[in-house]
GROMACS .gro file of N, CA and C in nm:
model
  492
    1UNK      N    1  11.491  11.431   8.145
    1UNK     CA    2  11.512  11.319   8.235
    1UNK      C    3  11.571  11.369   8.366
    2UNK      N    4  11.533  11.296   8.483
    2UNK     CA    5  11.575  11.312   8.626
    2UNK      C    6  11.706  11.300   8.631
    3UNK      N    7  11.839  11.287   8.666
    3UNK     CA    8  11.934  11.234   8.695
    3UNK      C    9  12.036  11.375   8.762
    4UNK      N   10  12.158  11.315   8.751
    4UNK     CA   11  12.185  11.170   8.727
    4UNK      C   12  12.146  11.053   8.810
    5UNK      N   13  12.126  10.915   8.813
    5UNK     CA   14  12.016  10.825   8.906
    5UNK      C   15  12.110  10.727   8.933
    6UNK      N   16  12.124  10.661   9.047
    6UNK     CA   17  12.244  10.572   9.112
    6UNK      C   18  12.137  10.456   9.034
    7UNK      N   19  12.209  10.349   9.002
    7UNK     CA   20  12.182  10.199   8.932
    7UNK      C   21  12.217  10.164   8.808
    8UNK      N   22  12.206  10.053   8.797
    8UNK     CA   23  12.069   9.967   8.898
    8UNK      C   24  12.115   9.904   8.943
    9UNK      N   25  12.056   9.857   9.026
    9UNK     CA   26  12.051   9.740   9.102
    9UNK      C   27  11.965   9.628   9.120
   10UNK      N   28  12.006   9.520   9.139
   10UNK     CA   29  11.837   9.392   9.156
   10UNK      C   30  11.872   9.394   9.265
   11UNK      N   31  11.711   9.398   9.337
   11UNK     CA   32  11.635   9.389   9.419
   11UNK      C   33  11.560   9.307   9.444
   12UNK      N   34  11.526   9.248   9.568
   12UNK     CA   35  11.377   9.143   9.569
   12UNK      C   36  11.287   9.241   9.617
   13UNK      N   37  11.180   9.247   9.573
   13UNK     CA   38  11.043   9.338   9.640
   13UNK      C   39  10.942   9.224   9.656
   14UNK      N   40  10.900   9.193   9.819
   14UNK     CA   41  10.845   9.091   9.851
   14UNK      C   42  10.725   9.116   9.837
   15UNK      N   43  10.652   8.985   9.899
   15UNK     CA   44  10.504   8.989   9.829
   15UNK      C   45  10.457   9.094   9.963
   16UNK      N   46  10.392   9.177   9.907
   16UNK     CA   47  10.287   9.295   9.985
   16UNK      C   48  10.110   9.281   9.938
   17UNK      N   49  10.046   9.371  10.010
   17UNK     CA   50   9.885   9.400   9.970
   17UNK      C   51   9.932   9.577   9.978
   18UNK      N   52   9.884   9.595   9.883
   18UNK     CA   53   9.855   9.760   9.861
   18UNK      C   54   9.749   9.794   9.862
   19UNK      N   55   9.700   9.940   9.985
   19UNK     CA   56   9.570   9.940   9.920
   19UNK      C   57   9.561  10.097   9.835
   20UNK      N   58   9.502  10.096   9.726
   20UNK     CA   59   9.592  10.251   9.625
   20UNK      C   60   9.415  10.279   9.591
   21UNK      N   61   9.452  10.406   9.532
   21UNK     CA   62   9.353  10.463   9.465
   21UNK      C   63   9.363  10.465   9.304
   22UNK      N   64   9.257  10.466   9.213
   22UNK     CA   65   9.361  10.479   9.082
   22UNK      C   66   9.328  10.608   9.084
   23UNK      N   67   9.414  10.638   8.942
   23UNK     CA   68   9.418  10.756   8.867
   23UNK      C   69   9.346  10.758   8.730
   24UNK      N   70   9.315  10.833   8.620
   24UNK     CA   71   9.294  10.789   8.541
   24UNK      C   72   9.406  10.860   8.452
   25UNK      N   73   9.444  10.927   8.510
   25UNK     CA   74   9.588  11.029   8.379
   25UNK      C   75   9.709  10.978   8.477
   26UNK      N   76   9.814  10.896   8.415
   26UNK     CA   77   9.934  10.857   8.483
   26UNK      C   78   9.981  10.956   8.457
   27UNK      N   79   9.952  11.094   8.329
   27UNK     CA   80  10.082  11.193   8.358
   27UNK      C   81  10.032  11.294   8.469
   28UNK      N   82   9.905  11.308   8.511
   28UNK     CA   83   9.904  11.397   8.657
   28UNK      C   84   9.932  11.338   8.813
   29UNK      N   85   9.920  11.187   8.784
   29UNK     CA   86   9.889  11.187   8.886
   29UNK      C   87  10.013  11.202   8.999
   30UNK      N   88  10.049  11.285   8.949
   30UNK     CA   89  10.207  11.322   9.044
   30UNK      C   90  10.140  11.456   9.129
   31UNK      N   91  10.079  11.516   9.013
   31UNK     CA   92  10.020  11.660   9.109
   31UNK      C   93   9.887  11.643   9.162
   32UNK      N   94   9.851  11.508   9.164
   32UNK     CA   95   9.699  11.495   9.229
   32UNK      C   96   9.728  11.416   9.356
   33UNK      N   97   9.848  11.326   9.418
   33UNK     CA   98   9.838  11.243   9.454
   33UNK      C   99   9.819  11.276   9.630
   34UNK      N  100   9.806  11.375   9.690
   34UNK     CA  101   9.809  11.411   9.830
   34UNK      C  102   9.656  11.408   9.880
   35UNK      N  103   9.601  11.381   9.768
   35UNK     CA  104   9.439  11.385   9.792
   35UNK      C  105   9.409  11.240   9.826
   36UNK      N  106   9.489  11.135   9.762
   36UNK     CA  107   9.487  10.985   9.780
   36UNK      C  108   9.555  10.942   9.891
   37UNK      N  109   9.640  10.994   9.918
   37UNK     CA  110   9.718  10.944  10.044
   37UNK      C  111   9.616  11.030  10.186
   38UNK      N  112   9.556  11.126  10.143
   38UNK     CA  113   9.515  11.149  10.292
   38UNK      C  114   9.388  11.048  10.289
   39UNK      N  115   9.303  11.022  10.186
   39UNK     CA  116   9.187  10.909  10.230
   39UNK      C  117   9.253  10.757  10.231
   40UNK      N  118   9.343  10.720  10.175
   40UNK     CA  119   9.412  10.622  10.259
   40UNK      C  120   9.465  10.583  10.341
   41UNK      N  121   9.507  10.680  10.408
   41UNK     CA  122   9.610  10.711  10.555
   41UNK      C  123   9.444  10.723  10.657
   42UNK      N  124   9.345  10.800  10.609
   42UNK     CA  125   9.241  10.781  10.692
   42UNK      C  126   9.193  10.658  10.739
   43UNK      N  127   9.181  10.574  10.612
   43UNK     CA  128   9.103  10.476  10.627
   43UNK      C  129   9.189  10.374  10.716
   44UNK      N  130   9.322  10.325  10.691
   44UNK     CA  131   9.389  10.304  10.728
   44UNK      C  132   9.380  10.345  10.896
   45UNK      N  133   9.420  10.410  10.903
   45UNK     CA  134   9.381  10.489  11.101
   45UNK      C  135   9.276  10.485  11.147
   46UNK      N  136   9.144  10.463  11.052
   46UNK     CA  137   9.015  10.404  11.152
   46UNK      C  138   8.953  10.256  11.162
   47UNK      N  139   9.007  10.154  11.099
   47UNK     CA  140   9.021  10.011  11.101
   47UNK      C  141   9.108   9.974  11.168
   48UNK      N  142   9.082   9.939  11.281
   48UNK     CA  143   9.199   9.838  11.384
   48UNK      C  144   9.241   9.734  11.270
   49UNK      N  145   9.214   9.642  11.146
   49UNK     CA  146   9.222   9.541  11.121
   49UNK      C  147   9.344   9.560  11.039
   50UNK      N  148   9.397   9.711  11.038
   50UNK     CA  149   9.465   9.745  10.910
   50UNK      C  150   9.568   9.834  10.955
   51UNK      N  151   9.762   9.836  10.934
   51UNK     CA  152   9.832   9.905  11.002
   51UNK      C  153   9.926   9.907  10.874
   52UNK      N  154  10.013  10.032  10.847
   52UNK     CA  155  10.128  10.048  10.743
   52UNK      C  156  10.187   9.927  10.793
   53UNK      N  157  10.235   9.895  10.614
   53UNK     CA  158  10.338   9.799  10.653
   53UNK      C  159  10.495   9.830  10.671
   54UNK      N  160  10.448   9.961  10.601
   54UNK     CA  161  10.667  10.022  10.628
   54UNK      C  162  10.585  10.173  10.563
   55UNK      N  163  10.691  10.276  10.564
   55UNK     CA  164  10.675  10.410  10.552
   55UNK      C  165  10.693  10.465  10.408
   56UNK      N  166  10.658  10.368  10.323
   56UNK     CA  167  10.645  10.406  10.135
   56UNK      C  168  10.546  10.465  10.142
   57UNK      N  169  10.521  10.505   9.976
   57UNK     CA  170  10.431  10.568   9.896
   57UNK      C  171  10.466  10.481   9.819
   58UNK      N  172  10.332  10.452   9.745
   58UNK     CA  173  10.438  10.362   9.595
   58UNK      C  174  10.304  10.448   9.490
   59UNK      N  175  10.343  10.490   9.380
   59UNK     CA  176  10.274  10.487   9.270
   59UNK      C  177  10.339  10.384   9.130
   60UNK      N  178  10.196  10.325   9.113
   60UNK     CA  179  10.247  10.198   9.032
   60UNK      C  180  10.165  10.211   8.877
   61UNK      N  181  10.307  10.201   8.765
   61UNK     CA  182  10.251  10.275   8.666
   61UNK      C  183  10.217  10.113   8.625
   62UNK      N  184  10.173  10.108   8.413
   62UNK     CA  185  10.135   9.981   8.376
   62UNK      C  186  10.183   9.968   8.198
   63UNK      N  187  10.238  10.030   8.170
   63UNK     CA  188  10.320  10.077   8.027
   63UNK      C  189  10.287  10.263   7.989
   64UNK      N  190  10.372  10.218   7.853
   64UNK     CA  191  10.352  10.364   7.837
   64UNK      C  192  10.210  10.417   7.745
   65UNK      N  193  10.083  10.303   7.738
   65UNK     CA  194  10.008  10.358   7.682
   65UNK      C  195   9.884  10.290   7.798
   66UNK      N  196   9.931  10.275   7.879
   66UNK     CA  197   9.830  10.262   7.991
   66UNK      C  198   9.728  10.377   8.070
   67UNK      N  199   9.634  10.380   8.081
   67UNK     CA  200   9.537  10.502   8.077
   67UNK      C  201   9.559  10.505   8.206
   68UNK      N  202   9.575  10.465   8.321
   68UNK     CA  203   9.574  10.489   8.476
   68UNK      C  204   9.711  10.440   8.562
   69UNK      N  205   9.692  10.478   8.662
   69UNK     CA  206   9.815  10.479   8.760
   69UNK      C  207   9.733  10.488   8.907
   70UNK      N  208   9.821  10.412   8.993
   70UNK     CA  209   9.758  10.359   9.103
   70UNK      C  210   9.876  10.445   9.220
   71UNK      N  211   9.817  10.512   9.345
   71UNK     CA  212   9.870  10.535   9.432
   71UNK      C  213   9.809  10.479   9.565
   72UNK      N  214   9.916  10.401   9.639
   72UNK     CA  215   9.873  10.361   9.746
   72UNK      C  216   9.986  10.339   9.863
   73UNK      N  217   9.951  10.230   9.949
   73UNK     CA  218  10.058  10.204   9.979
   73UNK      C  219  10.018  10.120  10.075
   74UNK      N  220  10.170  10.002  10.110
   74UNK     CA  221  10.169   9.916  10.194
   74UNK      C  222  10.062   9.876  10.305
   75UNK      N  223  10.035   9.783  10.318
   75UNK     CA  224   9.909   9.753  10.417
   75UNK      C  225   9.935   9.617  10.498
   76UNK      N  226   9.907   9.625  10.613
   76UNK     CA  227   9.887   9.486  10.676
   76UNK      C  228   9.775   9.441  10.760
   77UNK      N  229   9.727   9.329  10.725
   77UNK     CA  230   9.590   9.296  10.760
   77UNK      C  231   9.494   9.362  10.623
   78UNK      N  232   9.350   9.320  10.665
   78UNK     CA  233   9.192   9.331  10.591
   78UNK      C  234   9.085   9.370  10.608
   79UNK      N  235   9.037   9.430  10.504
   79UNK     CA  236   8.890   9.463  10.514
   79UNK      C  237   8.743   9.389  10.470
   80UNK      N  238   8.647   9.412  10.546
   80UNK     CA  239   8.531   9.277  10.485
   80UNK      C  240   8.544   9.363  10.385
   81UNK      N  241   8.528   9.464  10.315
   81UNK     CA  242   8.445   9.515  10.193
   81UNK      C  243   8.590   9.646  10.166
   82UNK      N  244   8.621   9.660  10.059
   82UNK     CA  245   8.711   9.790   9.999
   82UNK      C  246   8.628   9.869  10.026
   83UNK      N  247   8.667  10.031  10.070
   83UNK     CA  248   8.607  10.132  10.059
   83UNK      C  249   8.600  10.183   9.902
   84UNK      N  250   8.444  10.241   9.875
   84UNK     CA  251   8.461  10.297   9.740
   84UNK      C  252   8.564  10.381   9.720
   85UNK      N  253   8.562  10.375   9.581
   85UNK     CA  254   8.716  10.414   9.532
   85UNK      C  255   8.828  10.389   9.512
   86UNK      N  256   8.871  10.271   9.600
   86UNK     CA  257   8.980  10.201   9.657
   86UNK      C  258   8.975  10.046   9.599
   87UNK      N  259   9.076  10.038   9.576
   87UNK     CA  260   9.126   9.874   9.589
   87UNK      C  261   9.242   9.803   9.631
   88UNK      N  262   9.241   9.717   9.659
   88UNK     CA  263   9.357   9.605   9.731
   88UNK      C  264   9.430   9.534   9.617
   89UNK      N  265   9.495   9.549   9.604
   89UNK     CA  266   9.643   9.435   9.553
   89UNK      C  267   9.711   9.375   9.610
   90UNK      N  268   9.733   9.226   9.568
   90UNK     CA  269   9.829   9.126   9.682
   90UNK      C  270   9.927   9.158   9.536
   91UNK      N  271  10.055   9.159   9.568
   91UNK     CA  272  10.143   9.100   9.466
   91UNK      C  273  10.291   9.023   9.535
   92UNK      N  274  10.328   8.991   9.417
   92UNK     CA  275  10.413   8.893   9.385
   92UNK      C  276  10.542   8.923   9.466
   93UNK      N  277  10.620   8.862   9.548
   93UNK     CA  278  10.745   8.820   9.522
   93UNK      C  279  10.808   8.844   9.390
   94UNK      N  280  10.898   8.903   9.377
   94UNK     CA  281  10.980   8.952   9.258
   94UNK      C  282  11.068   9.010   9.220
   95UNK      N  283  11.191   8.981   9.154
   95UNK     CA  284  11.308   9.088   9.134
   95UNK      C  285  11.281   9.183   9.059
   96UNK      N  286  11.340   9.326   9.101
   96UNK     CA  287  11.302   9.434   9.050
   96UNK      C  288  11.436   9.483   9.004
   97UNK      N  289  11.456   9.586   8.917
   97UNK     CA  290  11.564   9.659   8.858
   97UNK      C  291  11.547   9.829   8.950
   98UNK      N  292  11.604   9.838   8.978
   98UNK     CA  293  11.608   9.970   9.092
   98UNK      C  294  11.704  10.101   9.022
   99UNK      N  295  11.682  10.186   9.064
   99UNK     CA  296  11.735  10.303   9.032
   99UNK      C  297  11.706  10.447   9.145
  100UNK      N  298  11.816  10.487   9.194
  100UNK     CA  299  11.737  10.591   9.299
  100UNK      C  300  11.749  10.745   9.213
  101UNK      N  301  11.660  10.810   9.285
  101UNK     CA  302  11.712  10.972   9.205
  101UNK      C  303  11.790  11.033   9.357
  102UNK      N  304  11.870  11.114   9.297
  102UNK     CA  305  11.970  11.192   9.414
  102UNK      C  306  11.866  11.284   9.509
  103UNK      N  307  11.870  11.327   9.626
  103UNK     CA  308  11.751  11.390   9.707
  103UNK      C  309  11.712  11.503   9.642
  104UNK      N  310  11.863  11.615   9.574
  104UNK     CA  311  11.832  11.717   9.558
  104UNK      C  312  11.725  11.758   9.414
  105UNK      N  313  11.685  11.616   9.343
  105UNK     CA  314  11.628  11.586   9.227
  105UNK      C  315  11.496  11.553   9.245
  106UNK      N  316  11.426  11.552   9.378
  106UNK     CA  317  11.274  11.535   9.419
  106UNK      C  318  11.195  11.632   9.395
  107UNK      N  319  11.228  11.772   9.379
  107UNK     CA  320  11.126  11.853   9.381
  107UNK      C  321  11.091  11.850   9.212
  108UNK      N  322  11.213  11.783   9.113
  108UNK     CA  323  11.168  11.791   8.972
  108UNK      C  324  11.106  11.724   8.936
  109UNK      N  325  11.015  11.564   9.017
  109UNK     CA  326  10.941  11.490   8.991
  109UNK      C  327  10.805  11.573   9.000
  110UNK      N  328  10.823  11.563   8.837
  110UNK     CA  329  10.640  11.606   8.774
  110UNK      C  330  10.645  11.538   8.658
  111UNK      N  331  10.447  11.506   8.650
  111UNK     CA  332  10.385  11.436   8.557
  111UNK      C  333  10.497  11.392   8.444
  112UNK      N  334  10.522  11.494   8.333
  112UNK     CA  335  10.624  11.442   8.306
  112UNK      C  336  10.769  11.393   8.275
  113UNK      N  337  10.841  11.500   8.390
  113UNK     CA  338  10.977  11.454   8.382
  113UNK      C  339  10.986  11.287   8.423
  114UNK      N  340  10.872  11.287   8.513
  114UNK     CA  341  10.848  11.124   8.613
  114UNK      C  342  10.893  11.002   8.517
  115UNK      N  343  10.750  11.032   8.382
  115UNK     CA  344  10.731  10.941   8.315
  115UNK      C  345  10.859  10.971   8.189
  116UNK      N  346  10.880  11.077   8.164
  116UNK     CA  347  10.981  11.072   8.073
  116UNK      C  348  11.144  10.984   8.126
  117UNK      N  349  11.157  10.962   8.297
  117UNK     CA  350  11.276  10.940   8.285
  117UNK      C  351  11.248  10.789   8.288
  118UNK      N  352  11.110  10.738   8.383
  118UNK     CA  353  11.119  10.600   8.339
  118UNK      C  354  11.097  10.512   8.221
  119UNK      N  355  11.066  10.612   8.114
  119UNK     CA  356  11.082  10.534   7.953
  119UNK      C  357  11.187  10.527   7.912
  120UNK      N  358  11.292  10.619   7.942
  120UNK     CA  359  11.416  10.660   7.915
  120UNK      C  360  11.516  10.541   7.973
  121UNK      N  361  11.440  10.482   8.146
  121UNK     CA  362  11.504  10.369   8.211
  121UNK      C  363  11.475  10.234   8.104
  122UNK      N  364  11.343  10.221   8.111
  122UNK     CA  365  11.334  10.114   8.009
  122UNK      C  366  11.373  10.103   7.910
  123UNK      N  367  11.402  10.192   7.785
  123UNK     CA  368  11.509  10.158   7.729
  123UNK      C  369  11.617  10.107   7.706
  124UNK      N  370  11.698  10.177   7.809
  124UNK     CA  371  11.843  10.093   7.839
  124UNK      C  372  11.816   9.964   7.892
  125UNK      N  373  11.701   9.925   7.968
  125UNK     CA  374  11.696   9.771   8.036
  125UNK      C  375  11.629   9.659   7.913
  126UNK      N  376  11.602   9.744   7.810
  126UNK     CA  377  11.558   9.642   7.690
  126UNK      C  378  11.429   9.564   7.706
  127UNK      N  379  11.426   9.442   7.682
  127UNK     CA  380  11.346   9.336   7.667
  127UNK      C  381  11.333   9.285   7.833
  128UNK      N  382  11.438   9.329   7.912
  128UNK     CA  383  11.450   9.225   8.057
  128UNK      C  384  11.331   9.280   8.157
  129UNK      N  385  11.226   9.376   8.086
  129UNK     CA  386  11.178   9.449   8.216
  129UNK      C  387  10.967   9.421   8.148
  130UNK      N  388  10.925   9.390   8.232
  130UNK     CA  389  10.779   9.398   8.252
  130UNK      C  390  10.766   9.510   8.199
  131UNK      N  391  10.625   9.532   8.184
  131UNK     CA  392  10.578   9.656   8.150
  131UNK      C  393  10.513   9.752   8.267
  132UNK      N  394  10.498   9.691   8.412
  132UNK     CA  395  10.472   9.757   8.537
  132UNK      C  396  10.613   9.779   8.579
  133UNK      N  397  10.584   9.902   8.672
  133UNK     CA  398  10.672   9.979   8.739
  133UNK      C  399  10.628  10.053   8.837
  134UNK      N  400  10.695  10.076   8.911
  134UNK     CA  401  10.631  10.194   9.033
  134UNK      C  402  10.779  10.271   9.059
  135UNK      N  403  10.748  10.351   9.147
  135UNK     CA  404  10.800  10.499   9.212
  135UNK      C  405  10.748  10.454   9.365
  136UNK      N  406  10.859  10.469   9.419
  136UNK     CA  407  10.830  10.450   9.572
  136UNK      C  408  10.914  10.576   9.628
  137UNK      N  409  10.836  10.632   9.698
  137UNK     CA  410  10.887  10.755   9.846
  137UNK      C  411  10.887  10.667   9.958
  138UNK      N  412  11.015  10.686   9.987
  138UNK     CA  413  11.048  10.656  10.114
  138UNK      C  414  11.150  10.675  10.218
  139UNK      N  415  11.149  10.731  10.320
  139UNK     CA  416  11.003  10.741  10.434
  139UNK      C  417  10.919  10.817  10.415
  140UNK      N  418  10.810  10.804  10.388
  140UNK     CA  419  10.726  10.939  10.404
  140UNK      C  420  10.567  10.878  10.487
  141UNK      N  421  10.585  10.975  10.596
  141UNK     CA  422  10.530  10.922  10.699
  141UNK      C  423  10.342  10.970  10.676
  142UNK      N  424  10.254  10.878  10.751
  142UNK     CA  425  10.123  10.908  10.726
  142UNK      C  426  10.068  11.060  10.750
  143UNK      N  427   9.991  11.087  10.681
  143UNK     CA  428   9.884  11.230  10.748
  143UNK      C  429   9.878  11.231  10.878
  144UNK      N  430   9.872  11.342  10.938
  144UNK     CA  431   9.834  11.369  11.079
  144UNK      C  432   9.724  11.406  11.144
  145UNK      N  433   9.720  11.427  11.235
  145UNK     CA  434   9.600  11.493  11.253
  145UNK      C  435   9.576  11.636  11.250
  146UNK      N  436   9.713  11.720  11.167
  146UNK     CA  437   9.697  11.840  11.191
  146UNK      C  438   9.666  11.894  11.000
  147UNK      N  439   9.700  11.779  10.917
  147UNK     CA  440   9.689  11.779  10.753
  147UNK      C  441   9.754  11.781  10.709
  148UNK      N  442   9.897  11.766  10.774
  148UNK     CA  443   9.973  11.719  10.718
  148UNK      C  444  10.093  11.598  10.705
  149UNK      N  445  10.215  11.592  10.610
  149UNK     CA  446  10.275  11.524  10.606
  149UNK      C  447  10.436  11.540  10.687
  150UNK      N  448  10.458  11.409  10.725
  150UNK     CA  449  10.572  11.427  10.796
  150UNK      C  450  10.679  11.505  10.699
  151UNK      N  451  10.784  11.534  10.723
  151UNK     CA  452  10.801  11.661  10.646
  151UNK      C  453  10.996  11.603  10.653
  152UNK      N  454  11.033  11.436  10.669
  152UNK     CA  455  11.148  11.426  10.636
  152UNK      C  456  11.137  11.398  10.470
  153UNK      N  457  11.249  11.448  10.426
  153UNK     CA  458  11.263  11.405  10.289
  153UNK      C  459  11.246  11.259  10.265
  154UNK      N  460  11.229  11.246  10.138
  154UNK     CA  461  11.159  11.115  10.116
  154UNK      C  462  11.308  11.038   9.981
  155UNK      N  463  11.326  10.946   9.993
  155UNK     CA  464  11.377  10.869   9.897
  155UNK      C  465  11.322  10.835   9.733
  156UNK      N  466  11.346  10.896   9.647
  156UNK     CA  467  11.286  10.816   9.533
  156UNK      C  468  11.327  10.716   9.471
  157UNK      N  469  11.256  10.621   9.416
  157UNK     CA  470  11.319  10.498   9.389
  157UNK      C  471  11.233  10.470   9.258
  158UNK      N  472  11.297  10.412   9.142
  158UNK     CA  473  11.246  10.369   8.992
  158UNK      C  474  11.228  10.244   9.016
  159UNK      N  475  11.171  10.186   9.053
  159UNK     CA  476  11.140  10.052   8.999
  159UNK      C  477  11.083   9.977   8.919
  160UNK      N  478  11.193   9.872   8.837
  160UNK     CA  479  11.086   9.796   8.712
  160UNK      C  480  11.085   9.659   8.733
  161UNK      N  481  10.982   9.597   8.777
  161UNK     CA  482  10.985   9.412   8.761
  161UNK      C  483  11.041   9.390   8.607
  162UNK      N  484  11.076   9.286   8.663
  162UNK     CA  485  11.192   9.179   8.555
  162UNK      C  486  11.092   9.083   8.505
  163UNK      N  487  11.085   9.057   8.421
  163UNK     CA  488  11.040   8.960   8.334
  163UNK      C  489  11.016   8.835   8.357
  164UNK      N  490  10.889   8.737   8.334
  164UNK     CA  491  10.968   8.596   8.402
  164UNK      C  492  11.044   8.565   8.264
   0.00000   0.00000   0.00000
């Protein structure tokens, strides 16, 4: 497990549109995910109709026997048609259970320390927590035009929706 991890805390995480790529292995997609953010950050930068909505990453898991995992991130505004590969999510308004990892604990996020520490979170939160969750980086700023990523450290954050 990651730690030690400041929380929790409730949170509201307002209603957003994500637009993510899936995965089909939630335990890689930690070491695949720079391939998704640069064709989203593309697509994103050649549609006037479409601008970040804040400087996340979110990968959004779906239990622990869920076959895929979604990386995307914040969006504002639309497209007539999704690009293949891609899809849009509106979601919910919702309190979330939060947990941060300390900075110097980012480089140990892999496949599965990731998923091992957020089963480890759900545990202790019991019955009160959904079975979706995400991982948000933040700031971490779009691709460039040179290939890469802005290069300030990024925030990690556990998040689990609460139950209705």
């Amino acid at each position: 497990m990651i730690g030690p991890l400041t929380g929790p805390q409730i949170q509201i995480a307002p209603h957003a549109r994500l637009l993510y790529q899936r995965h089909f292995s939630p335990k890689d997609v930690w070491s695949t995910w720079p391939g998704s953010v640069k064709i989203i950050d593309q697509i994103i930068l050649e549609n006037p109709r479409l601008e970040l909505a804040n400087s996340g990453l979110y990968f959004y898991f779906f239990g622990k026997d869920a076959k895929e995992a979604w990386v995307g991130r914040e969006i504002i505004g639309h497209l007539a048609s999704t690009p293949e590969g891609l899809g849009i999510f509106d979601s919910f308004k919702g309190e979330v259970f939060t947990w941060e990892a300390p900075e110097k604990t980012i480089h140990l996020l892999r496949g599965d320390s990731l998923l091992d520490t957020a089963y480890s979170l759900r545990e202790m939160a019991g019955e009160a927590l959904a079975e979706t969750w995400r991982v948000v980086l933040k700031p971490f700023g779009p691709w460039n035009d040179f290939g890469e990523f802005h290069k300030e450290m990024p925030q990690a954050t556990f998040q689990f929706y609460k139950k209705d």
